[in-house]
XYZ file of C-alpha atoms in Angstrom:
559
model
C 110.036 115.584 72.013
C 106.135 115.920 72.009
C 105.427 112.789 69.751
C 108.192 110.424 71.952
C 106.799 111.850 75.345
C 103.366 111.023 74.270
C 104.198 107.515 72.826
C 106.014 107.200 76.443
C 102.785 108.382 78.454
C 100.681 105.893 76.402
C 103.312 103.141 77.044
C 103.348 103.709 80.645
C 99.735 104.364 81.525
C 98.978 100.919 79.767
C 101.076 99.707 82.272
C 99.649 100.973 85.035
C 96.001 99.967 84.449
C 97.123 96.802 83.646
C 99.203 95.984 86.378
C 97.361 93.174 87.898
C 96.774 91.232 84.712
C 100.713 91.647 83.469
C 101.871 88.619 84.872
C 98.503 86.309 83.860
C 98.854 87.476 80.407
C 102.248 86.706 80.108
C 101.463 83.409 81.928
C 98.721 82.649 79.737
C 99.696 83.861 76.359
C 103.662 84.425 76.409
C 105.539 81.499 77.963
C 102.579 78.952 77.470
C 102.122 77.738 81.615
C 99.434 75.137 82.124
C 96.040 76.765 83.455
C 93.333 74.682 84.986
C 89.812 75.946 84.668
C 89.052 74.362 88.020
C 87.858 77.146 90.717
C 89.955 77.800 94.034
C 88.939 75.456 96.984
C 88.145 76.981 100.113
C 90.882 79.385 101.555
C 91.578 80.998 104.723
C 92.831 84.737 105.160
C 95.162 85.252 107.953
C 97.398 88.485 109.099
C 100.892 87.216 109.319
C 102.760 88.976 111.498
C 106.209 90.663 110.728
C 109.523 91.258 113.299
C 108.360 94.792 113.105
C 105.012 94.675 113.861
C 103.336 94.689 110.652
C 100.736 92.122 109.388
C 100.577 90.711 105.934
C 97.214 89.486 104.245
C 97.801 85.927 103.615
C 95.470 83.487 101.634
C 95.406 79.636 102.610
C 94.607 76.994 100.303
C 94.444 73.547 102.381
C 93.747 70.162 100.475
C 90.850 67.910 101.449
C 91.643 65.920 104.458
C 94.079 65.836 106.928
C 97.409 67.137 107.042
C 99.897 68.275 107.256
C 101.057 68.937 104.067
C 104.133 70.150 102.541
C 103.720 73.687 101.477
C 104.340 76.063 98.567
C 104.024 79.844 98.836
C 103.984 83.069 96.816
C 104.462 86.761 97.732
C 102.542 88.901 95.206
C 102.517 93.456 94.943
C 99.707 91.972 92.000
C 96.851 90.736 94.756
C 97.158 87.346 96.540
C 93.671 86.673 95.337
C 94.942 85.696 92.201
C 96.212 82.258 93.291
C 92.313 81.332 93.796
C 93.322 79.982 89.700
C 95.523 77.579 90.867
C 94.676 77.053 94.043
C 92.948 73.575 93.574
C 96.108 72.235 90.750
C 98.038 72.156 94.031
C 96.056 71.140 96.470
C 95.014 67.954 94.199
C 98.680 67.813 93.603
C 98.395 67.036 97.834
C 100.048 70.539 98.341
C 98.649 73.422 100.513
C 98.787 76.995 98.741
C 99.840 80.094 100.569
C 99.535 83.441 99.045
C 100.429 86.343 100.456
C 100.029 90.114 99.698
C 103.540 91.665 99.767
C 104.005 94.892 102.517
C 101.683 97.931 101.632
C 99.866 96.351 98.617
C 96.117 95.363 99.124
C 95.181 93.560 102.063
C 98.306 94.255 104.116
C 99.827 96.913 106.377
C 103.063 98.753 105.886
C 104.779 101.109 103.524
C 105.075 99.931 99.858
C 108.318 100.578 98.908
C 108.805 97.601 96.129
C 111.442 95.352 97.321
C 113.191 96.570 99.929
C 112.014 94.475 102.885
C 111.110 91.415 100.871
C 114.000 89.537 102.116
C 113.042 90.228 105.692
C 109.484 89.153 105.430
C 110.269 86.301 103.063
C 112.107 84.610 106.087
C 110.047 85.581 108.286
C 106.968 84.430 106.027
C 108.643 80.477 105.639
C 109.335 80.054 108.953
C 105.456 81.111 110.484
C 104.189 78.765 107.933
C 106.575 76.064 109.415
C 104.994 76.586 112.676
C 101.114 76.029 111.714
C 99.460 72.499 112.196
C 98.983 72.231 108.517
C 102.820 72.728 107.559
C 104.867 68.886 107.537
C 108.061 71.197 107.511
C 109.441 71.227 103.530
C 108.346 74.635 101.712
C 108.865 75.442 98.706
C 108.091 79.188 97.120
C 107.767 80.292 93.440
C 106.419 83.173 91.366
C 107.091 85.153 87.899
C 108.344 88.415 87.361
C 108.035 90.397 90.918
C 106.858 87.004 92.755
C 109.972 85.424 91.015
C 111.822 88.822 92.793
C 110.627 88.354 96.026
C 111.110 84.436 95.937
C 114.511 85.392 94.877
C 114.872 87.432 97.865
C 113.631 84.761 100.443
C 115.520 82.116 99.584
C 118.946 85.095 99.820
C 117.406 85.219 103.842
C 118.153 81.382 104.123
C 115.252 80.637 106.215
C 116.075 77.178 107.642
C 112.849 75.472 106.424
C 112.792 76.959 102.628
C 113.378 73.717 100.535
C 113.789 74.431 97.222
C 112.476 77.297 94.827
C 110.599 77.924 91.214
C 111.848 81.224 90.205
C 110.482 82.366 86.565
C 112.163 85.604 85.121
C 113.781 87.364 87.829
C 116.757 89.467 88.090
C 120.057 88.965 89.413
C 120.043 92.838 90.195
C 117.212 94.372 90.453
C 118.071 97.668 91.688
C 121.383 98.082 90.566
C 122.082 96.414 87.447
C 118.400 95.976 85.906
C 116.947 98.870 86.372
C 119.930 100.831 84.941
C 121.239 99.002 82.374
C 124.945 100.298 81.710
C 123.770 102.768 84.146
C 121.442 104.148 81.923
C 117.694 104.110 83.602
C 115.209 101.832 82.327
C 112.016 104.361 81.799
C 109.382 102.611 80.348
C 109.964 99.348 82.597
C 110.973 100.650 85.445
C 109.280 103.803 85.516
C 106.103 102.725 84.528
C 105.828 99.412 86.294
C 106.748 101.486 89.459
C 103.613 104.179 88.719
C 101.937 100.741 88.346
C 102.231 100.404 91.890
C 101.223 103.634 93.088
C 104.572 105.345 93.745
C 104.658 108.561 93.495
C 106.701 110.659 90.697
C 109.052 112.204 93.727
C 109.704 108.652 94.491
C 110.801 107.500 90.992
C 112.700 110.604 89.981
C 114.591 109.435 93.209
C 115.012 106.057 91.953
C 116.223 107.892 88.596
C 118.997 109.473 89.856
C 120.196 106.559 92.159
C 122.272 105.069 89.502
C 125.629 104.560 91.910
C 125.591 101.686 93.818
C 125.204 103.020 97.509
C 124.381 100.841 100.824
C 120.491 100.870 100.171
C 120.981 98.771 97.014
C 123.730 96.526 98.921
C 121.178 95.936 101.644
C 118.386 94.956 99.666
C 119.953 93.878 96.030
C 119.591 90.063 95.791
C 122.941 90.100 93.988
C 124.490 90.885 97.465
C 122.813 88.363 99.484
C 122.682 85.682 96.952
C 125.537 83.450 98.553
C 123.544 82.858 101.354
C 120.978 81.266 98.942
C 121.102 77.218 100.132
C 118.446 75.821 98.395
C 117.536 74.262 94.887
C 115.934 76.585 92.259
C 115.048 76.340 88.678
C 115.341 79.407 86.943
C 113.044 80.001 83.613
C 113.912 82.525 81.532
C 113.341 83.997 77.976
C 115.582 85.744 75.400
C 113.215 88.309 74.788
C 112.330 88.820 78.538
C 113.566 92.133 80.730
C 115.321 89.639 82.754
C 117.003 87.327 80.766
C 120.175 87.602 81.523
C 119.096 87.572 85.387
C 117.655 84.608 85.058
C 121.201 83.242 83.507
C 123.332 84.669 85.795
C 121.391 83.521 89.069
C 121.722 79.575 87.489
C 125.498 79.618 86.267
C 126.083 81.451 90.083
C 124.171 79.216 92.211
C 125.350 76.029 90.413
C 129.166 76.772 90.620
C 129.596 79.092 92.972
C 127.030 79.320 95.088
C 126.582 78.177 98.694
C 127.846 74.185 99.048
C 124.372 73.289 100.325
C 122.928 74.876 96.282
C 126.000 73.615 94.527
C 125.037 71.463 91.564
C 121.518 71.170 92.351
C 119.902 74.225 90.215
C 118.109 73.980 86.623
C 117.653 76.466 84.321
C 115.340 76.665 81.074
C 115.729 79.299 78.581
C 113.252 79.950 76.582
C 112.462 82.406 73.008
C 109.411 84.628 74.759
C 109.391 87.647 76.187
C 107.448 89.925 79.028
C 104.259 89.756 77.445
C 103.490 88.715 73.589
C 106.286 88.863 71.239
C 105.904 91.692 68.587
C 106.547 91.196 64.469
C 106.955 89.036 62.679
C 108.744 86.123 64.087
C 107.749 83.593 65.741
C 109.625 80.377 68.082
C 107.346 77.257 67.715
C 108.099 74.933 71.383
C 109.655 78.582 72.924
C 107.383 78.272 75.849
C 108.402 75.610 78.316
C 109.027 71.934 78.451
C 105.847 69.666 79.224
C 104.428 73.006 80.358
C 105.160 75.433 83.446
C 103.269 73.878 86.008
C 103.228 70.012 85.117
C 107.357 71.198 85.328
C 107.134 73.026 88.715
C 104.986 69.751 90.223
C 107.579 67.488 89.059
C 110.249 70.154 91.065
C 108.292 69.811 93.682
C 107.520 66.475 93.808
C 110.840 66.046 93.938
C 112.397 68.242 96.653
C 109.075 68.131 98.879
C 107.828 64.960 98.749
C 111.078 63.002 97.643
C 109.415 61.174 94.689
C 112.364 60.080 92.675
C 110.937 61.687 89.339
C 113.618 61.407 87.060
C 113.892 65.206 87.199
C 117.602 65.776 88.181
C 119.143 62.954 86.357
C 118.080 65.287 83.245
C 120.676 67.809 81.553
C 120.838 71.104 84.507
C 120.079 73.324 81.224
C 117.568 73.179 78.459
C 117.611 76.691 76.414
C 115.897 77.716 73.120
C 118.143 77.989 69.986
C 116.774 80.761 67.883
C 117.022 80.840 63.964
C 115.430 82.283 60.881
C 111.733 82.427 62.029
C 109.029 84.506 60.233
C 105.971 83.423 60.974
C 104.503 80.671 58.197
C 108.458 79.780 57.697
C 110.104 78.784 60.403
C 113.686 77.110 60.317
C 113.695 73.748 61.803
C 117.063 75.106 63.327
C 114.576 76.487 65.993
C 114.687 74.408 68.637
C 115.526 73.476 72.409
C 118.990 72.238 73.246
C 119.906 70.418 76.542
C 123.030 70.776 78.058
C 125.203 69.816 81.549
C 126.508 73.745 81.634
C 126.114 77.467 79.852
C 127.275 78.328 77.795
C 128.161 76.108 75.584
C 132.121 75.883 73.827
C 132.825 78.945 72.038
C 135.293 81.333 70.819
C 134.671 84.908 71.058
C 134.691 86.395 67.515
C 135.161 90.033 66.517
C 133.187 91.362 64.297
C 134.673 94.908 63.100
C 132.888 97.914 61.636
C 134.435 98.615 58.718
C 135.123 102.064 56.817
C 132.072 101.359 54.334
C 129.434 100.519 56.849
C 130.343 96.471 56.562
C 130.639 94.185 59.356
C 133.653 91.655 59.524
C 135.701 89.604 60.999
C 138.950 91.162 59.328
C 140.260 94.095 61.106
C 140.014 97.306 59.250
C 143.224 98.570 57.046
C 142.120 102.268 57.341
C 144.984 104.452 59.360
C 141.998 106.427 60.241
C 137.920 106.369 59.665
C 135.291 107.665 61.691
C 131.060 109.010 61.526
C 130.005 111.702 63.460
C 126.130 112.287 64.251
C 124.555 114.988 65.806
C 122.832 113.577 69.367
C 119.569 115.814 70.234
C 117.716 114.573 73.159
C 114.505 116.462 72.248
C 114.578 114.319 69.238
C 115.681 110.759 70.415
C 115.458 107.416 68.261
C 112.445 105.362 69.161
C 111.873 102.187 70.837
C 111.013 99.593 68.275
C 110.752 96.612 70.001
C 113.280 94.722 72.501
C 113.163 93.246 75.781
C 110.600 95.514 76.802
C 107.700 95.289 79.429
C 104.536 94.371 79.148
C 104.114 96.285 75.350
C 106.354 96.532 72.332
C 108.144 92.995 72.799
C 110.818 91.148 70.992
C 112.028 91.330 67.370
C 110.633 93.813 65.601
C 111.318 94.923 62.642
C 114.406 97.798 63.034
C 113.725 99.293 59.307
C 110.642 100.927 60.988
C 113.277 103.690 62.373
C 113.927 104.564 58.867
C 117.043 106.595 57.607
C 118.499 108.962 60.723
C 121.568 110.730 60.745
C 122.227 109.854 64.487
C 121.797 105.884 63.405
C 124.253 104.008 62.265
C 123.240 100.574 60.412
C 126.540 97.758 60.060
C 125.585 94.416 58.508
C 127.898 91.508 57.296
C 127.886 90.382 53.514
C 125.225 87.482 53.066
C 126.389 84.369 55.029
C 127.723 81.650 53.539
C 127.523 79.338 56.135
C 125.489 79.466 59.332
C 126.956 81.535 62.137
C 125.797 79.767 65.240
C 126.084 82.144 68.510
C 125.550 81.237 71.906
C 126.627 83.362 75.291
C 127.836 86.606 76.693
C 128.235 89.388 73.878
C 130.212 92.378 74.217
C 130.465 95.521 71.935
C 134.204 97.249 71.627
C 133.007 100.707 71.211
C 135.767 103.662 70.220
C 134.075 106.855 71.115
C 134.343 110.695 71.358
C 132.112 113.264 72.135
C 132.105 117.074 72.662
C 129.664 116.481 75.925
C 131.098 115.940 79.386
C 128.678 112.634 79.282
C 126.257 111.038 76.792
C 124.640 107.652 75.610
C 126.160 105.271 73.094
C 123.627 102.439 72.114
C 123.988 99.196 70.244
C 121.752 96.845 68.624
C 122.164 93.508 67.468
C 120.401 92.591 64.401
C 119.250 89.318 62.296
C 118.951 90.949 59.193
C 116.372 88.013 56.653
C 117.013 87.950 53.038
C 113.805 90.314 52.359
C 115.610 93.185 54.209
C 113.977 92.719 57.961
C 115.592 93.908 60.274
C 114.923 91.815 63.604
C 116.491 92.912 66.782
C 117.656 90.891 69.086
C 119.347 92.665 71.519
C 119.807 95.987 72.138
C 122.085 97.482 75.186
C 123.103 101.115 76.395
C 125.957 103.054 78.584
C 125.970 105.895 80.068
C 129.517 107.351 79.401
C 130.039 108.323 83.273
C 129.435 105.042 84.054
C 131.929 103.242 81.751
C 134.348 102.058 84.537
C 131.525 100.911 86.860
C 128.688 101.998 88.913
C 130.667 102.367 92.250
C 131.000 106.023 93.020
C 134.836 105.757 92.766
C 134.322 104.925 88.968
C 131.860 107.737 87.938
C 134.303 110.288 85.598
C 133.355 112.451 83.069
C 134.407 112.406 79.184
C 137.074 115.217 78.290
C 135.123 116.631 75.315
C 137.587 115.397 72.094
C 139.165 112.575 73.145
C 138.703 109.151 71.881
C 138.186 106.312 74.455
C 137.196 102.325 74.077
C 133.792 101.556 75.615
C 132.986 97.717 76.223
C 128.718 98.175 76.096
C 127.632 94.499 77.757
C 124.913 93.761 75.593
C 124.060 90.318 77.931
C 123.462 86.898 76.626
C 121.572 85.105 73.440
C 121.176 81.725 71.712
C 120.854 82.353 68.090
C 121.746 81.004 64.727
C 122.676 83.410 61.747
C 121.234 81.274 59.111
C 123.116 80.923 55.457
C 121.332 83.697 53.178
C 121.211 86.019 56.090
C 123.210 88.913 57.647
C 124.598 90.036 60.613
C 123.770 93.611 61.506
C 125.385 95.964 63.847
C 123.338 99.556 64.680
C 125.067 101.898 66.763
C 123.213 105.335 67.732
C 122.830 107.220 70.786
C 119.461 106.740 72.235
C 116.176 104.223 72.466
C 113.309 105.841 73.918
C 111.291 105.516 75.663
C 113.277 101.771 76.198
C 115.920 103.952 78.227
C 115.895 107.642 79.838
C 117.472 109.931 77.371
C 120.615 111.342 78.002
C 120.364 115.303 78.258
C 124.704 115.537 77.531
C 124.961 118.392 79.922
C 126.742 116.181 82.163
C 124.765 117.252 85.662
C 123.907 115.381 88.569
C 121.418 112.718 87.942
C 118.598 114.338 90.289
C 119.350 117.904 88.274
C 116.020 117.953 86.099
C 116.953 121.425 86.392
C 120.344 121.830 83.877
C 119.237 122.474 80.033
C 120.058 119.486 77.694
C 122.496 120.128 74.949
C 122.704 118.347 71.486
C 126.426 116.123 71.737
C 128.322 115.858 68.709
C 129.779 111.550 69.005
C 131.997 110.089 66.824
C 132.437 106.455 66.235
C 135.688 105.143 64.843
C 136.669 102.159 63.170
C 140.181 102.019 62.024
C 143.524 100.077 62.481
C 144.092 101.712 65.462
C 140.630 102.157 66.773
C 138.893 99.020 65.541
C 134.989 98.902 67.408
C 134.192 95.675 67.074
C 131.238 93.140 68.431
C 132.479 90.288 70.197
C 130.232 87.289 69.361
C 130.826 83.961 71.047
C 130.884 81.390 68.379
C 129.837 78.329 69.125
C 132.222 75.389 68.581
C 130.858 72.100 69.193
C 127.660 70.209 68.291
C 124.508 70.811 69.719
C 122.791 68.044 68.334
């Protein structure tokens, strides 16, 4: 696959020379977060010390006068020098700043291995601060993308003076569930953003193959700590963003079943941006976030560190973006934010079936038996045309640009009559067989505009080893033949099907370089070794195999 490997190597190394900026461009130019022009007031750079020894670069950022102060932090792999931007927006604000250089990345000592001692050195981290003369006590520590992670992983320590959180698209899984999605590797994000960081190709082929949940991931996964979590956060997220359905999963946790001290007290804004600038030809007027990012994240604080009674949690817990028909120069006024007291909103989960001739509906098919085989060849794998991607290639592109395949499979609904308003967790009811011992199945959801385009929306893998579960008790081959129901979790939207529009359904076998291709040979994951092997998979869509995507329809108002 020399033209895909080469689009791959062009994706990636963009990544890596950009590494630094990722997170201020999508700040700046993606999700719309206020920026001050004003230069950073003086700082001081301590060493922090760890429980093991190790030292972290930290930058200080103390207001004019005399404290002490209540304090906000961030833990950054991107350079701690970056908060000099915003350093004086909080210390006006009567905050003091602390920045801090994560373990092995610029200023500070240790091994850089991304993640896996963040929770560690967050507590630690909170409670020095608490200790210095310029600290009154109430922290409070925020970030986006891998700040967001490690602020994530802090507050899962429960340091006892961590006050309250401003997490902006971060996982609920990292390791386990985000970087294999339906246990199929993330290569582009994950792969690249970890060459971003200077880890080596023996590390990440490691990572590759690490797709079973083991005790590493269980000791360092925030999903496995996150009860502990005691604090107030608000979560921002975007439907277009790698994390999005992270960033749902951590509020609808936290708020009902969280720890009785974070009970009830979390806020969560969805929003219709991605991980850098959306690509196409859509675009979501007001996707960015309400009154701005960080006049937002000063009223949170304000709130939970100086007890100013703001008017902040008597709001609705959830605003999220409602997406609808929105090509750029005629956009629906059905685009908008809707506020709510809980996700998602009342629904009933609708089946859309694939029908014999390529349709999509919500009648079951009559057929006593229908199927389409395709021929799978991983040296010749379906591009990536957009998606909740990282960094480049963003959002919803136009899916025509694939063009006729015989290994993709296009679905669509017959032009709406009404408006088909969806809003929370979407699975896809997938009858399979293949002649491999294990393969890919992929599936795409689609907006399909009166013109013909195509825009994705989501798109969402498995790995057929993996379709009882990543635990190593669930891992199974296929038997070459047989014909077995899939259920592909394709995560969580907000989006209108507008009248004059269809809904599509596109069901192939890989998205690269989205997701690691699949060679079928079905060898160990660290075998780079074992030939690949074109798969011959069927789909079927009958009576008595009906695939079907299960949309949650939404049922009330959300006017």
């Amino acid at each position: 696959m020399p033209e895909n490997k080469h689009h791959a190597q062009r994706h990636v190394q963009a990544i890596k020379n950009h590494a630094l900026t990722l997170v201020l461009l999508l700040i700046a130019n993606t999700i719309g977060l206020f920026a001050t022009a004003a230069l950073a007031q003086t700082k001081d750079i301590v060493m922090v010390p760890m429980r093991d020894g190790v030292n972290l670069a930290t930058n200080i950022y103390l207001p004019e006068g005399d404290g002490p102060w209540p304090v906000v932090l961030t833990r950054t792999p991107y350079d701690k020098d970056g908060a000099d931007r915003s350093a004086a927006t909080y210390n006006q604000r009567g905050y003091a700043l602390v920045s801090q250089d994560v373990r092995g990345r610029y200023d500070s000592e240790g091994e850089n291995r991304p993640f896996e001692t963040d929770i560690q050195d967050g507590y630690d981290t909170v409670e020095w601060i608490a200790d210095q003369s310029f600290s009154n006590g109430k922290i409070g520590i925020f970030g986006t993308s891998a700040p967001g992670i490690t602020s994530n992983l802090a507050a899962a320590a429960a340091p006892p003076s961590l006050t309250a959180a401003y997490v902006t698209v971060a996982p609920d899984s990292l390791f386990y569930r985000s970087r294999f999605v339906g246990g199929v590797f993330k290569e582009s994000h994950s792969g690249g953003w970890l060459r971003g960081q200077g880890v080596s190709e023996e590390v990440i082929n490691a990572y590759r193959a690490r797709a079973v949940l083991d005790d590493q991931w269980r000791a360092t996964d925030f999903l496995f700590h996150r009860e502990n979590v005691r604090i107030p956060i608000y979560n921002v997220g975007g439907w277009h963003d790698i994390y999005a359905e992270g960033s749902l999963h951590n509020f609808v946790y936290l708020q009902n079943e969280g720890h009785p001290e974070a009970r009830g007290k979390q806020k969560l804004f969805m929003g219709a941006f991605g991980h850098g600038a959306l690509q196409g030809d859509l675009e979501y007027p007001g996707g960015g976030l309400i009154n701005g990012d960080m006049e937002q994240q000063l009223r949170w604080w304000d709130y939970w560190l100086k007890d100013i009674d703001n008017g902040i949690m008597d709001e609705p817990p959830v605003s999220y973006y409602m997406m609808a028909s929105a090509r750029k120069g005629a956009v629906s006024d059905k685009n908008r934010v809707v506020h709510a007291e809980s996700w998602p909103p009342q629904h009933e989960l609708t089946r859309f079936y694939l029908q014999p001739d390529m349709s999509l509906s919500t009648e079951m098919p009559d057929a006593s038996n229908a199927s389409k085989t395709y021929q799978f060849d991983p040296a010749n794998p379906v591009p990536t045309v957009g998606g909740q991607n990282l960094g480049q290639d963003v959002g919803p592109r136009d899916q025509r640009e694939i063009g006729e395949r015989q290994d993709y499979l296009r679905f669509e609904t017959e032009v709406l009559e009404e408006d088909v308003v969806v809003a929370g967790h979407i699975d896809m009811e997938l009858y399979v067989a293949t002649d491999a011992l294990d393969t890919d199945f992929v599936v795409k959801l689609v907006d399909i505009y009166p013109d013909g385009y195509e825009a994705l929306i989501l798109d969402y893998p498995l790995r057929t080893r993996f379709r009882d579960g990543q635990n190593p008790e669930d891992v199974k081959m296929m038997t070459p033949g047989e014909v077995e129901k899939l259920t592909i979790n394709m995560w969580s939207t907000a989006q209108t099907f507008e009248k004059g529009h269809r809904i599509g359904v596109h069901v192939t076998s890989s998205n690269y370089p989205r997701f690691a291709v699949n060679p079928n040979n079905g060898a160990a994951l660290d075998d780079m070794a074992a030939p690949a092997k074109t798969a011959e998979n069927t789909i079927y869509f009958d009576s008595q195999r009906p695939s079907a995507i299960v949309l949650p329809v939404v049922t009330e108002s959300l006017d």
